[in-house]
Coordinates of N, CA and C and ligand atoms in Angstrom, one line a residue:
M11 N 61.7 -69.6 -74.3 CA 62.8 -70.4 -73.6 C 63.6 -69.4 -72.8
R12 N 63.9 -69.8 -71.5 CA 64.7 -69.0 -70.6 C 66.1 -69.5 -70.6
V13 N 67.0 -68.7 -71.1 CA 68.4 -69.2 -71.3 C 69.4 -68.4 -70.4
C14 N 70.4 -69.1 -69.8 CA 71.5 -68.4 -69.1 C 72.8 -68.8 -69.8
F15 N 73.6 -67.8 -70.0 CA 74.9 -68.0 -70.6 C 76.0 -67.4 -69.6
T16 N 77.0 -68.2 -69.3 CA 78.1 -67.7 -68.4 C 79.4 -67.6 -69.2
G17 N 80.1 -66.6 -68.9 CA 81.4 -66.3 -69.6 C 82.5 -67.3 -69.2
D18 N 83.6 -67.2 -69.8 CA 84.8 -68.0 -69.7 C 85.1 -68.5 -68.2
I19 N 85.0 -69.8 -68.0 CA 85.3 -70.3 -66.7 C 86.8 -70.5 -66.6
V20 N 87.4 -69.8 -65.6 CA 88.9 -69.9 -65.5 C 89.3 -70.7 -64.3
G21 N 89.9 -71.9 -64.6 CA 90.6 -72.7 -63.6 C 89.7 -73.3 -62.5
A22 N 90.4 -73.8 -61.5 CA 89.7 -74.5 -60.4 C 88.8 -73.5 -59.6
A23 N 89.2 -72.3 -59.4 CA 88.4 -71.3 -58.7 C 87.1 -71.0 -59.5
G24 N 87.2 -70.9 -60.8 CA 86.0 -70.7 -61.6 C 85.1 -71.9 -61.6
K25 N 85.6 -73.1 -61.7 CA 84.8 -74.3 -61.7 C 84.1 -74.4 -60.3
R26 N 84.9 -74.2 -59.2 CA 84.3 -74.3 -57.9 C 83.1 -73.3 -57.7
A27 N 83.3 -72.1 -58.2 CA 82.2 -71.1 -58.0 C 81.0 -71.5 -58.9
F28 N 81.3 -71.9 -60.1 CA 80.1 -72.4 -60.9 C 79.4 -73.5 -60.3
C29 N 80.1 -74.5 -59.8 CA 79.4 -75.7 -59.2 C 78.7 -75.4 -57.9
S30 N 79.2 -74.3 -57.2 CA 78.5 -74.0 -55.9 C 77.3 -73.0 -56.1
I31 N 77.4 -72.2 -57.1 CA 76.4 -71.1 -57.3 C 75.3 -71.5 -58.3
M32 N 75.7 -72.2 -59.4 CA 74.7 -72.3 -60.5 C 73.6 -73.3 -60.3
P33 N 73.7 -74.4 -59.5 CA 72.5 -75.2 -59.3 C 71.4 -74.4 -58.7
R34 N 71.7 -73.6 -57.6 CA 70.7 -72.8 -57.0 C 70.2 -71.7 -57.9
F35 N 71.1 -71.0 -58.6 CA 70.8 -69.9 -59.5 C 69.9 -70.4 -60.7
K36 N 70.2 -71.6 -61.2 CA 69.4 -72.2 -62.3 C 68.0 -72.4 -61.8
A37 N 67.8 -73.0 -60.6 CA 66.5 -73.4 -60.1 C 65.7 -72.1 -59.7
E38 N 66.4 -71.2 -59.0 CA 65.6 -70.0 -58.6 C 65.2 -69.1 -59.8
N39 N 65.9 -69.1 -60.9 CA 65.6 -68.3 -62.0 C 64.8 -69.0 -63.1
G40 N 64.5 -70.3 -62.8 CA 63.7 -71.0 -63.8 C 64.4 -71.1 -65.2
I41 N 65.7 -71.4 -65.1 CA 66.5 -71.5 -66.4 C 66.2 -72.8 -67.1
D42 N 65.8 -72.7 -68.4 CA 65.6 -73.9 -69.2 C 66.9 -74.5 -69.7
C43 N 67.8 -73.6 -70.1 CA 69.0 -74.0 -70.8 C 70.2 -73.2 -70.2
L44 N 71.2 -73.9 -69.7 CA 72.4 -73.2 -69.2 C 73.6 -73.5 -70.1
I45 N 74.1 -72.4 -70.8 CA 75.2 -72.6 -71.7 C 76.5 -71.9 -71.1
V46 N 77.6 -72.6 -71.2 CA 78.8 -72.2 -70.5 C 80.0 -72.1 -71.5
N47 N 80.7 -71.0 -71.4 CA 82.0 -70.9 -72.2 C 83.0 -71.6 -71.3
A48 N 83.6 -72.7 -71.8 CA 84.5 -73.5 -71.0 C 86.0 -73.5 -71.5
E49 N 86.3 -72.5 -72.3 CA 87.6 -72.5 -73.0 C 88.8 -72.5 -72.0
N50 N 88.6 -71.9 -70.8 CA 89.7 -71.8 -69.8 C 89.4 -72.6 -68.6
S51 N 88.6 -73.6 -68.7 CA 88.1 -74.3 -67.5 C 89.1 -75.3 -66.9
T52 N 90.1 -75.8 -67.7 CA 91.0 -76.8 -67.2 C 92.4 -76.1 -67.1
H53 N 92.8 -75.9 -65.9 CA 94.1 -75.2 -65.5 C 94.2 -73.8 -66.3
G54 N 93.1 -73.2 -66.5 CA 93.1 -71.9 -67.1 C 93.3 -71.8 -68.6
M55 N 93.6 -72.9 -69.2 CA 93.9 -73.0 -70.7 C 93.3 -74.3 -71.2
G56 N 92.2 -74.2 -71.9 CA 91.6 -75.4 -72.5 C 90.5 -76.0 -71.6
V57 N 90.1 -77.2 -72.1 CA 89.0 -77.9 -71.5 C 89.3 -79.4 -71.5
S58 N 88.6 -80.1 -70.6 CA 88.8 -81.6 -70.5 C 87.4 -82.2 -70.3
I59 N 87.4 -83.5 -70.6 CA 86.1 -84.2 -70.5 C 85.7 -84.3 -69.0
N60 N 86.7 -84.4 -68.1 CA 86.3 -84.5 -66.6 C 85.7 -83.2 -66.2
V61 N 86.2 -82.1 -66.6 CA 85.6 -80.8 -66.2 C 84.3 -80.6 -66.8
I62 N 84.1 -81.0 -68.1 CA 82.8 -80.9 -68.8 C 81.8 -81.7 -67.9
N63 N 82.2 -82.9 -67.5 CA 81.2 -83.7 -66.7 C 80.9 -83.1 -65.4
D64 N 81.9 -82.5 -64.7 CA 81.6 -81.8 -63.5 C 80.6 -80.6 -63.7
L65 N 80.8 -79.9 -64.8 CA 80.0 -78.7 -65.0 C 78.5 -79.2 -65.4
M66 N 78.4 -80.3 -66.1 CA 77.1 -80.8 -66.4 C 76.4 -81.3 -65.2
A67 N 77.1 -81.9 -64.2 CA 76.5 -82.3 -63.0 C 76.0 -81.1 -62.2
A68 N 76.6 -79.9 -62.4 CA 76.1 -78.7 -61.8 C 75.1 -77.9 -62.6
G69 N 74.6 -78.5 -63.7 CA 73.5 -78.0 -64.4 C 73.8 -77.4 -65.8
A70 N 75.1 -77.5 -66.3 CA 75.4 -77.0 -67.6 C 74.7 -77.9 -68.6
D71 N 74.0 -77.3 -69.6 CA 73.4 -78.0 -70.7 C 74.2 -78.1 -72.0
G72 N 75.1 -77.1 -72.1 CA 75.9 -77.1 -73.3 C 77.1 -76.1 -73.2
F73 N 78.0 -76.2 -74.1 CA 79.3 -75.5 -74.0 C 79.7 -74.8 -75.3
T74 N 80.3 -73.7 -75.1 CA 81.0 -73.0 -76.2 C 82.5 -72.9 -75.8
L75 N 83.4 -72.6 -76.8 CA 84.8 -72.5 -76.5 C 85.4 -71.2 -77.1
G76 N 86.7 -71.3 -77.5 CA 87.3 -70.1 -78.0 C 88.7 -70.4 -78.5
N77 N 89.6 -69.4 -78.5 CA 90.9 -69.7 -79.0 C 91.7 -70.7 -78.3
H78 N 91.3 -71.0 -77.0 CA 92.0 -72.0 -76.2 C 91.3 -73.4 -76.2
A79 N 90.4 -73.6 -77.2 CA 89.6 -74.8 -77.3 C 90.5 -76.0 -77.1
F80 N 91.7 -76.0 -77.8 CA 92.5 -77.2 -77.8 C 93.9 -77.0 -77.1
S81 N 93.9 -76.0 -76.2 CA 95.2 -75.8 -75.4 C 95.5 -77.0 -74.6
N82 N 94.5 -77.7 -74.1 CA 94.7 -79.0 -73.5 C 94.6 -80.1 -74.6
K83 N 95.7 -80.7 -74.9 CA 95.8 -81.6 -76.1 C 94.9 -82.8 -76.0
D84 N 94.6 -83.2 -74.7 CA 93.7 -84.4 -74.5 C 92.3 -84.2 -75.2
F85 N 91.9 -82.9 -75.3 CA 90.6 -82.6 -75.8 C 90.5 -82.8 -77.3
I86 N 91.6 -82.9 -78.0 CA 91.6 -83.2 -79.4 C 90.9 -84.5 -79.7
T87 N 91.1 -85.5 -78.9 CA 90.5 -86.8 -79.1 C 89.1 -86.8 -78.4
Q88 N 89.0 -86.0 -77.4 CA 87.7 -86.1 -76.6 C 86.6 -85.3 -77.2
A89 N 86.9 -84.2 -78.0 CA 85.9 -83.3 -78.5 C 84.7 -84.0 -79.2
P90 N 85.0 -84.9 -80.1 CA 83.9 -85.6 -80.8 C 82.9 -86.3 -79.9
K91 N 83.3 -86.6 -78.7 CA 82.4 -87.3 -77.7 C 81.4 -86.3 -77.1
V92 N 81.8 -85.0 -77.1 CA 80.9 -84.0 -76.4 C 80.0 -83.3 -77.4
K93 N 78.8 -83.9 -77.6 CA 77.9 -83.5 -78.7 C 77.3 -82.2 -78.4
N94 N 77.2 -81.8 -77.1 CA 76.6 -80.5 -76.8 C 77.7 -79.4 -76.6
C95 N 78.7 -79.5 -77.4 CA 79.8 -78.5 -77.3 C 80.1 -77.9 -78.7
A96 N 80.0 -76.6 -78.8 CA 80.3 -76.0 -80.1 C 81.6 -75.3 -80.0
R97 N 82.6 -75.8 -80.8 CA 83.9 -75.1 -80.8 C 83.8 -74.0 -82.0
P98 N 84.8 -73.1 -82.0 CA 84.8 -72.1 -83.0 C 84.6 -72.7 -84.4
A99 N 83.7 -72.2 -85.2 CA 83.3 -72.8 -86.5 C 84.1 -72.3 -87.6
N100 N 84.8 -71.2 -87.4 CA 85.5 -70.5 -88.5 C 87.0 -70.6 -88.4
V101 N 87.5 -71.7 -87.9 CA 89.0 -71.8 -87.9 C 89.3 -72.9 -88.9
T102 N 90.2 -73.8 -88.6 CA 90.6 -74.8 -89.6 C 89.7 -76.0 -89.4
P103 N 89.4 -76.7 -90.6 CA 88.6 -77.9 -90.5 C 89.3 -79.0 -89.7
S104 N 90.6 -78.9 -89.4 CA 91.4 -79.9 -88.7 C 91.0 -79.8 -87.2
W105 N 90.3 -78.8 -86.7 CA 89.8 -78.8 -85.3 C 88.7 -79.8 -85.2
P106 N 88.8 -80.8 -84.3 CA 87.7 -81.7 -84.2 C 86.5 -81.1 -83.4
G107 N 85.4 -81.8 -83.5 CA 84.2 -81.3 -82.7 C 83.1 -80.8 -83.7
Y108 N 82.3 -79.9 -83.1 CA 81.0 -79.6 -83.8 C 80.9 -78.1 -84.0
D109 N 80.3 -77.7 -85.2 CA 80.0 -76.3 -85.5 C 78.9 -75.7 -84.7
Y110 N 78.0 -76.6 -84.2 CA 76.9 -76.1 -83.4 C 76.3 -77.3 -82.6
F111 N 75.4 -77.0 -81.7 CA 74.5 -78.0 -81.1 C 73.1 -77.5 -80.9
V112 N 72.2 -78.4 -80.8 CA 70.8 -77.9 -80.6 C 70.2 -78.4 -79.3
F113 N 69.6 -77.5 -78.5 CA 69.0 -77.8 -77.2 C 67.5 -77.8 -77.5
E114 N 66.8 -78.8 -77.0 CA 65.4 -78.9 -77.3 C 64.6 -78.8 -76.0
K115 N 63.5 -78.1 -76.0 CA 62.5 -78.0 -74.9 C 61.1 -77.9 -75.5
G116 N 60.3 -79.0 -75.4 CA 59.0 -79.0 -76.0 C 59.1 -78.8 -77.5
N117 N 58.4 -77.8 -78.0 CA 58.5 -77.6 -79.5 C 59.6 -76.6 -79.8
E118 N 60.3 -76.1 -78.8 CA 61.3 -75.1 -79.1 C 62.7 -75.7 -79.3
R119 N 63.4 -75.2 -80.2 CA 64.7 -75.8 -80.5 C 65.7 -74.6 -80.6
L120 N 66.7 -74.6 -79.7 CA 67.7 -73.5 -79.6 C 69.0 -74.0 -80.2
G121 N 69.4 -73.4 -81.3 CA 70.7 -73.7 -81.9 C 71.8 -72.8 -81.3
V122 N 72.9 -73.4 -81.0 CA 74.0 -72.7 -80.3 C 75.3 -72.8 -81.1
F123 N 75.9 -71.7 -81.5 CA 77.2 -71.8 -82.2 C 78.2 -70.8 -81.7
N124 N 79.4 -70.9 -82.1 CA 80.6 -70.2 -81.5 C 81.5 -69.8 -82.7
L125 N 81.8 -68.5 -82.7 CA 82.8 -68.0 -83.8 C 83.9 -67.2 -83.1
L126 N 85.0 -67.2 -83.8 CA 86.2 -66.4 -83.3 C 86.4 -65.1 -84.1
G127 N 86.7 -64.1 -83.4 CA 87.0 -62.8 -84.1 C 88.4 -62.9 -84.8
Q128 N 88.6 -62.0 -85.7 CA 89.8 -62.1 -86.6 C 91.0 -61.2 -86.0
V129 N 90.7 -60.3 -85.1 CA 91.7 -59.4 -84.6 C 92.1 -59.7 -83.2
F130 N 93.4 -60.0 -83.0 CA 94.0 -60.2 -81.7 C 93.4 -61.4 -80.9
S131 N 92.9 -62.4 -81.6 CA 92.2 -63.5 -80.9 C 93.1 -64.7 -80.8
G132 N 94.4 -64.6 -81.2 CA 95.4 -65.6 -80.9 C 95.4 -66.7 -81.9
V133 N 94.4 -66.8 -82.8 CA 94.4 -67.9 -83.8 C 93.9 -67.3 -85.1
N134 N 94.5 -67.8 -86.3 CA 94.0 -67.3 -87.5 C 92.6 -67.8 -87.8
A135 N 91.7 -66.8 -87.9 CA 90.3 -67.2 -88.1 C 89.8 -66.8 -89.4
D136 N 88.9 -67.6 -90.1 CA 88.3 -67.2 -91.3 C 87.2 -66.2 -91.1
D137 N 86.7 -65.6 -92.2 CA 85.6 -64.6 -92.1 C 84.5 -65.1 -91.2
P138 N 84.2 -64.5 -90.1 CA 83.2 -64.9 -89.2 C 81.7 -64.6 -89.7
Y139 N 81.6 -63.6 -90.6 CA 80.3 -63.1 -91.0 C 79.7 -64.1 -92.0
S140 N 80.5 -64.5 -93.0 CA 80.0 -65.5 -94.0 C 79.7 -66.8 -93.3
K141 N 80.6 -67.2 -92.3 CA 80.4 -68.5 -91.6 C 79.1 -68.4 -90.8
A142 N 78.8 -67.2 -90.2 CA 77.5 -67.0 -89.5 C 76.4 -67.2 -90.4
D143 N 76.4 -66.6 -91.6 CA 75.3 -66.8 -92.6 C 75.1 -68.3 -92.9
E144 N 76.2 -69.0 -93.1 CA 76.1 -70.4 -93.4 C 75.5 -71.3 -92.3
I145 N 75.9 -71.0 -91.1 CA 75.4 -71.8 -90.0 C 74.0 -71.5 -89.6
I146 N 73.6 -70.2 -89.7 CA 72.2 -69.8 -89.4 C 71.3 -70.5 -90.4
D147 N 71.7 -70.5 -91.7 CA 70.9 -71.1 -92.7 C 70.7 -72.6 -92.4
K148 N 71.7 -73.3 -92.0 CA 71.6 -74.7 -91.6 C 70.7 -74.9 -90.4
L149 N 70.9 -74.0 -89.4 CA 70.1 -74.2 -88.1 C 68.6 -73.9 -88.4
R150 N 68.3 -73.0 -89.3 CA 66.9 -72.7 -89.6 C 66.3 -73.8 -90.5
K151 N 67.0 -74.2 -91.6 CA 66.4 -75.1 -92.6 C 66.5 -76.6 -92.3
E152 N 67.7 -77.0 -91.8 CA 68.0 -78.4 -91.6 C 67.6 -78.8 -90.2
E153 N 67.9 -77.9 -89.2 CA 67.7 -78.2 -87.8 C 66.4 -77.7 -87.3
R154 N 65.7 -76.9 -88.0 CA 64.4 -76.3 -87.6 C 64.4 -75.6 -86.3
C155 N 65.5 -74.9 -86.1 CA 65.7 -74.1 -84.8 C 64.7 -73.0 -84.8
T156 N 64.1 -72.8 -83.6 CA 63.2 -71.6 -83.4 C 64.0 -70.4 -82.8
S157 N 65.1 -70.7 -82.0 CA 65.9 -69.7 -81.5 C 67.4 -70.0 -81.8
I158 N 68.2 -69.0 -81.9 CA 69.6 -69.2 -82.2 C 70.5 -68.3 -81.2
F159 N 71.5 -68.9 -80.7 CA 72.4 -68.1 -79.8 C 73.9 -68.2 -80.4
L160 N 74.5 -67.1 -80.5 CA 75.9 -67.0 -80.9 C 76.8 -66.5 -79.8
D161 N 77.8 -67.3 -79.4 CA 78.9 -66.8 -78.6 C 80.0 -66.3 -79.5
F162 N 80.2 -65.0 -79.6 CA 81.3 -64.5 -80.5 C 82.5 -64.2 -79.7
H163 N 83.5 -65.0 -79.8 CA 84.7 -64.9 -79.0 C 85.7 -64.0 -79.7
A164 N 85.8 -62.8 -79.2 CA 86.6 -61.8 -80.0 C 87.1 -60.7 -79.0
E165 N 88.2 -60.1 -79.4 CA 88.9 -59.1 -78.6 C 88.3 -57.7 -78.8
L166 N 88.0 -57.4 -80.1 CA 87.6 -56.0 -80.4 C 86.1 -55.8 -80.1
T167 N 85.9 -54.7 -79.4 CA 84.5 -54.3 -79.2 C 83.8 -54.0 -80.5
S168 N 84.5 -53.3 -81.4 CA 83.8 -53.0 -82.7 C 83.4 -54.2 -83.5
E169 N 84.4 -55.2 -83.5 CA 84.1 -56.4 -84.2 C 82.8 -57.1 -83.7
K170 N 82.7 -57.1 -82.4 CA 81.6 -57.8 -81.7 C 80.3 -57.0 -82.0
I171 N 80.3 -55.7 -81.9 CA 79.1 -54.9 -82.1 C 78.6 -55.1 -83.6
V172 N 79.6 -55.0 -84.5 CA 79.3 -55.2 -85.9 C 78.6 -56.6 -86.1
M173 N 79.1 -57.6 -85.5 CA 78.4 -58.9 -85.6 C 77.0 -58.9 -85.1
G174 N 76.8 -58.3 -84.0 CA 75.5 -58.2 -83.4 C 74.5 -57.4 -84.3
R175 N 75.0 -56.3 -84.9 CA 74.2 -55.5 -85.8 C 73.9 -56.3 -87.1
Y176 N 75.0 -57.0 -87.6 CA 74.8 -57.7 -88.9 C 73.8 -58.8 -88.7
L177 N 73.7 -59.5 -87.6 CA 72.8 -60.6 -87.4 C 71.5 -60.2 -86.8
D178 N 71.3 -58.9 -86.6 CA 70.0 -58.4 -86.0 C 68.8 -58.9 -86.7
G179 N 67.9 -59.5 -86.0 CA 66.7 -60.1 -86.7 C 66.8 -61.5 -87.2
R180 N 68.1 -62.0 -87.1 CA 68.3 -63.4 -87.7 C 68.7 -64.4 -86.6
V181 N 69.1 -63.9 -85.4 CA 69.4 -64.8 -84.3 C 68.7 -64.1 -83.0
S182 N 68.6 -65.0 -82.0 CA 68.0 -64.5 -80.8 C 68.9 -63.6 -80.0
V183 N 70.2 -64.0 -79.8 CA 71.1 -63.3 -79.0 C 72.5 -63.5 -79.5
V184 N 73.3 -62.4 -79.5 CA 74.8 -62.5 -79.8 C 75.4 -62.0 -78.5
A185 N 76.2 -62.9 -77.8 CA 77.0 -62.5 -76.6 C 78.5 -62.6 -76.9
G186 N 79.2 -61.6 -76.5 CA 80.7 -61.7 -76.7 C 81.3 -62.4 -75.5
T187 N 82.5 -63.0 -75.8 CA 83.4 -63.5 -74.7 C 84.8 -63.2 -75.2
H188 N 85.8 -63.6 -74.4 CA 87.2 -63.6 -74.6 C 87.9 -62.5 -73.8
T189 N 87.3 -61.3 -73.6 CA 88.0 -60.3 -72.8 C 87.9 -60.5 -71.3
H190 N 87.0 -61.4 -70.9 CA 86.8 -61.7 -69.5 C 86.3 -60.6 -68.6
V191 N 86.0 -59.4 -69.2 CA 85.5 -58.3 -68.5 C 84.1 -58.0 -68.9
P192 N 83.1 -58.1 -68.0 CA 81.7 -57.8 -68.4 C 81.5 -56.4 -68.9
T193 N 80.7 -56.2 -69.9 CA 80.4 -54.9 -70.4 C 78.9 -54.5 -70.0
A194 N 78.7 -53.2 -69.8 CA 77.4 -52.7 -69.4 C 76.5 -52.2 -70.5
D195 N 76.5 -53.0 -71.6 CA 75.8 -52.5 -72.8 C 74.8 -53.5 -73.3
E196 N 74.2 -54.3 -72.4 CA 73.2 -55.3 -72.9 C 72.0 -54.5 -73.4
K197 N 71.5 -55.0 -74.5 CA 70.3 -54.3 -75.2 C 69.6 -55.2 -76.2
I198 N 68.5 -54.7 -76.7 CA 67.8 -55.5 -77.7 C 67.8 -54.5 -79.0
F199 N 68.4 -55.0 -80.1 CA 68.5 -54.2 -81.3 C 67.1 -54.1 -81.9
P200 N 67.0 -53.2 -82.9 CA 65.6 -53.0 -83.5 C 65.0 -54.2 -84.1
G201 N 65.8 -55.1 -84.7 CA 65.2 -56.3 -85.3 C 64.9 -57.4 -84.3
G202 N 65.2 -57.2 -83.0 CA 64.8 -58.2 -82.0 C 65.9 -59.1 -81.5
T203 N 67.1 -58.8 -81.9 CA 68.3 -59.6 -81.4 C 68.8 -59.0 -80.1
G204 N 69.0 -59.8 -79.1 CA 69.6 -59.3 -77.8 C 71.1 -59.3 -78.0
Y205 N 71.8 -58.5 -77.3 CA 73.2 -58.3 -77.5 C 73.9 -57.8 -76.2
I206 N 75.2 -58.4 -76.0 CA 76.1 -57.8 -75.0 C 77.5 -58.0 -75.6
T207 N 78.4 -57.0 -75.4 CA 79.7 -57.1 -76.0 C 80.6 -58.1 -75.2
D208 N 80.5 -58.2 -73.9 CA 81.2 -59.3 -73.2 C 80.4 -59.7 -72.0
A209 N 80.2 -61.0 -71.9 CA 79.4 -61.6 -70.7 C 80.3 -61.7 -69.5
G210 N 81.6 -61.4 -69.6 CA 82.4 -61.5 -68.4 C 83.0 -62.9 -68.2
M211 N 83.6 -63.1 -67.0 CA 84.2 -64.4 -66.8 C 83.7 -65.0 -65.5
T212 N 84.0 -66.3 -65.3 CA 83.7 -67.0 -64.1 C 85.1 -67.4 -63.5
G213 N 85.6 -66.7 -62.5 CA 86.9 -67.0 -62.0 C 87.2 -66.1 -60.8
A214 N 88.5 -66.2 -60.3 CA 88.9 -65.6 -59.1 C 88.8 -64.1 -59.2
E215 N 88.3 -63.4 -58.2 CA 88.2 -62.0 -58.2 C 89.5 -61.3 -58.1
D216 N 90.4 -61.8 -57.2 CA 91.7 -61.2 -57.0 C 92.7 -61.8 -58.1
S217 N 92.7 -61.2 -59.2 CA 93.4 -61.7 -60.4 C 93.5 -60.7 -61.5
V218 N 94.2 -61.1 -62.6 CA 94.1 -60.4 -63.8 C 93.4 -61.3 -64.8
L219 N 92.2 -61.1 -65.1 CA 91.4 -61.9 -66.0 C 91.3 -63.4 -65.6
G220 N 91.4 -63.6 -64.2 CA 91.3 -65.0 -63.7 C 92.7 -65.6 -63.5
M221 N 93.7 -64.9 -63.9 CA 95.1 -65.5 -63.7 C 95.8 -64.7 -62.6
K222 N 96.8 -65.4 -62.0 CA 97.6 -64.8 -60.9 C 98.1 -63.4 -61.3
T223 N 97.9 -62.4 -60.5 CA 98.3 -61.0 -60.7 C 99.8 -61.0 -60.9
E224 N 100.6 -61.7 -60.1 CA 102.1 -61.6 -60.1 C 102.6 -61.9 -61.5
T225 N 102.0 -62.9 -62.2 CA 102.4 -63.4 -63.5 C 102.3 -62.2 -64.5
S226 N 101.1 -61.6 -64.5 CA 100.9 -60.6 -65.5 C 101.7 -59.4 -65.2
V227 N 102.0 -59.0 -63.9 CA 102.9 -57.9 -63.6 C 104.3 -58.3 -64.1
T228 N 104.8 -59.5 -63.9 CA 106.1 -59.9 -64.3 C 106.2 -59.8 -65.9
R229 N 105.2 -60.2 -66.6 CA 105.3 -60.2 -68.0 C 105.1 -58.8 -68.6
L230 N 104.1 -58.0 -68.1 CA 103.8 -56.7 -68.7 C 104.7 -55.6 -68.1
V231 N 105.0 -55.6 -66.8 CA 105.8 -54.5 -66.3 C 107.3 -54.7 -66.4
Y232 N 107.7 -56.0 -66.1 CA 109.2 -56.2 -66.0 C 109.7 -56.9 -67.3
K233 N 108.7 -57.2 -68.3 CA 109.1 -57.8 -69.6 C 109.9 -59.1 -69.4
M234 N 109.5 -59.9 -68.3 CA 110.1 -61.2 -68.1 C 109.1 -62.3 -68.4
S235 N 109.7 -63.4 -68.8 CA 108.7 -64.5 -69.1 C 108.2 -65.1 -67.8
A236 N 107.0 -65.5 -67.8 CA 106.4 -66.1 -66.6 C 105.2 -66.9 -67.1
R237 N 105.0 -68.1 -66.5 CA 104.0 -69.0 -66.9 C 102.6 -68.6 -66.3
Y238 N 101.6 -68.4 -67.1 CA 100.3 -68.1 -66.6 C 99.7 -69.2 -65.7
E239 N 99.2 -68.9 -64.6 CA 98.5 -69.8 -63.7 C 97.2 -69.2 -63.2
P240 N 96.2 -70.0 -63.1 CA 94.9 -69.5 -62.6 C 95.1 -69.0 -61.2
A241 N 94.4 -67.9 -60.8 CA 94.4 -67.4 -59.5 C 93.5 -68.2 -58.6
N242 N 93.8 -68.1 -57.3 CA 92.9 -68.8 -56.3 C 92.1 -67.8 -55.6
G243 N 91.3 -68.2 -54.5 CA 90.5 -67.3 -53.8 C 89.1 -67.2 -54.2
P244 N 88.3 -66.3 -53.5 CA 86.9 -66.2 -53.8 C 86.7 -65.8 -55.3
A245 N 85.7 -66.5 -55.9 CA 85.4 -66.2 -57.3 C 84.0 -65.8 -57.5
S246 N 83.7 -65.3 -58.7 CA 82.4 -64.9 -59.1 C 82.0 -65.6 -60.4
V247 N 80.7 -65.7 -60.6 CA 80.1 -66.2 -61.9 C 79.5 -65.0 -62.6
C248 N 79.9 -64.7 -63.8 CA 79.3 -63.6 -64.6 C 78.7 -64.1 -65.8
G249 N 77.5 -63.6 -66.2 CA 76.9 -64.0 -67.4 C 75.6 -63.2 -67.7
I250 N 74.8 -63.8 -68.5 CA 73.5 -63.1 -68.9 C 72.4 -64.1 -68.8
V251 N 71.2 -63.6 -68.6 CA 69.9 -64.4 -68.7 C 69.0 -63.7 -69.7
F252 N 68.5 -64.5 -70.6 CA 67.6 -63.9 -71.6 C 66.4 -64.8 -71.9
N253 N 65.3 -64.2 -72.3 CA 64.1 -65.0 -72.7 C 63.8 -64.8 -74.2
T254 N 63.5 -65.9 -74.8 CA 63.1 -65.8 -76.3 C 61.6 -66.3 -76.4
D255 N 60.9 -65.8 -77.4 CA 59.5 -66.2 -77.6 C 59.6 -67.4 -78.7
A256 N 58.4 -67.9 -79.0 CA 58.3 -69.0 -79.9 C 58.9 -68.7 -81.3
S257 N 59.0 -67.4 -81.7 CA 59.5 -67.1 -83.0 C 61.0 -66.8 -82.9
G258 N 61.6 -66.9 -81.7 CA 63.1 -66.7 -81.5 C 63.5 -65.3 -81.2
R259 N 62.5 -64.4 -81.1 CA 62.8 -63.0 -80.7 C 63.2 -62.9 -79.3
C260 N 64.2 -62.1 -79.0 CA 64.7 -61.9 -77.6 C 63.7 -60.9 -76.9
L261 N 63.1 -61.4 -75.8 CA 62.2 -60.5 -75.1 C 62.8 -59.6 -74.1
D262 N 63.9 -60.1 -73.4 CA 64.7 -59.4 -72.5 C 66.0 -60.0 -72.3
I263 N 67.0 -59.2 -71.8 CA 68.3 -59.7 -71.6 C 68.9 -58.9 -70.4
R264 N 69.4 -59.6 -69.4 CA 70.0 -58.9 -68.3 C 71.3 -59.6 -67.9
R265 N 72.3 -58.8 -67.4 CA 73.6 -59.4 -67.0 C 73.6 -59.6 -65.5
F266 N 74.4 -60.5 -65.0 CA 74.5 -60.7 -63.6 C 75.9 -61.1 -63.2
C267 N 76.3 -60.9 -62.0 CA 77.5 -61.5 -61.4 C 77.1 -62.0 -60.0
E268 N 77.4 -63.2 -59.7 CA 77.1 -63.9 -58.5 C 78.4 -64.2 -57.8
Y269 N 78.5 -63.8 -56.5 CA 79.8 -64.0 -55.8 C 79.7 -65.1 -54.8
E270 N 80.9 -65.8 -54.6 CA 81.0 -66.9 -53.6 C 80.8 -66.3 -52.2
Ligands
FE2_27 FE1 89.0 -66.8 -72.2
FE2_28 FE1 89.8 -66.5 -75.4

């Protein structure tokens, strides 16, 4: 299966870039399944069913989230309706939605799940490693998945690399998100698991992590409060493309950034 995963979509600029670039990108690259981290897709914080529908119309097949999963409160009641959306599985059971979803193509079944790191990720998360064990077991035995993809939404590079190494040989790919900055370390580990520390973001280029630069300068330099707002202007889509074989092994993984 040929899979594309794009990093955190930030605000209207990110959504616009995704919707203008990805239909062509998906067709030209023969992508079977397009997975999108949507945690910042609605006004830069959270997600909404309207944005989910727009992204699906542009080719998104499924979604992952992160610490901002429910920053837009409307999504608390909407989440159960979005069956192809995996919210972080290692937070509180009071978060609505699903621990994973499965994408099917012929005889191949791709299980997709999302976990949150425990350090500086903004939400108290439970142990992600034992939760990964539990979900992988379920995806293999109950859901008969041939391939498995994990979006590990975490701040620390070490935490993400450890997760990739820990799951080597048991999942197809571990991709990191949350820092919004793509890393140049995509590789295949000895056991056959593809890995990248951060897939990057889909948002405005002239920004700080997709948000207006002035806001971050006000907060960090002048120590004044300022409300984060998504930046405008030309945006890029960053992500990865990978191939898995029938046994779920990652055959190749490459990162990309496409510009408006
Ligand atoms: Fe994010
Ligand atoms: Fe995040």
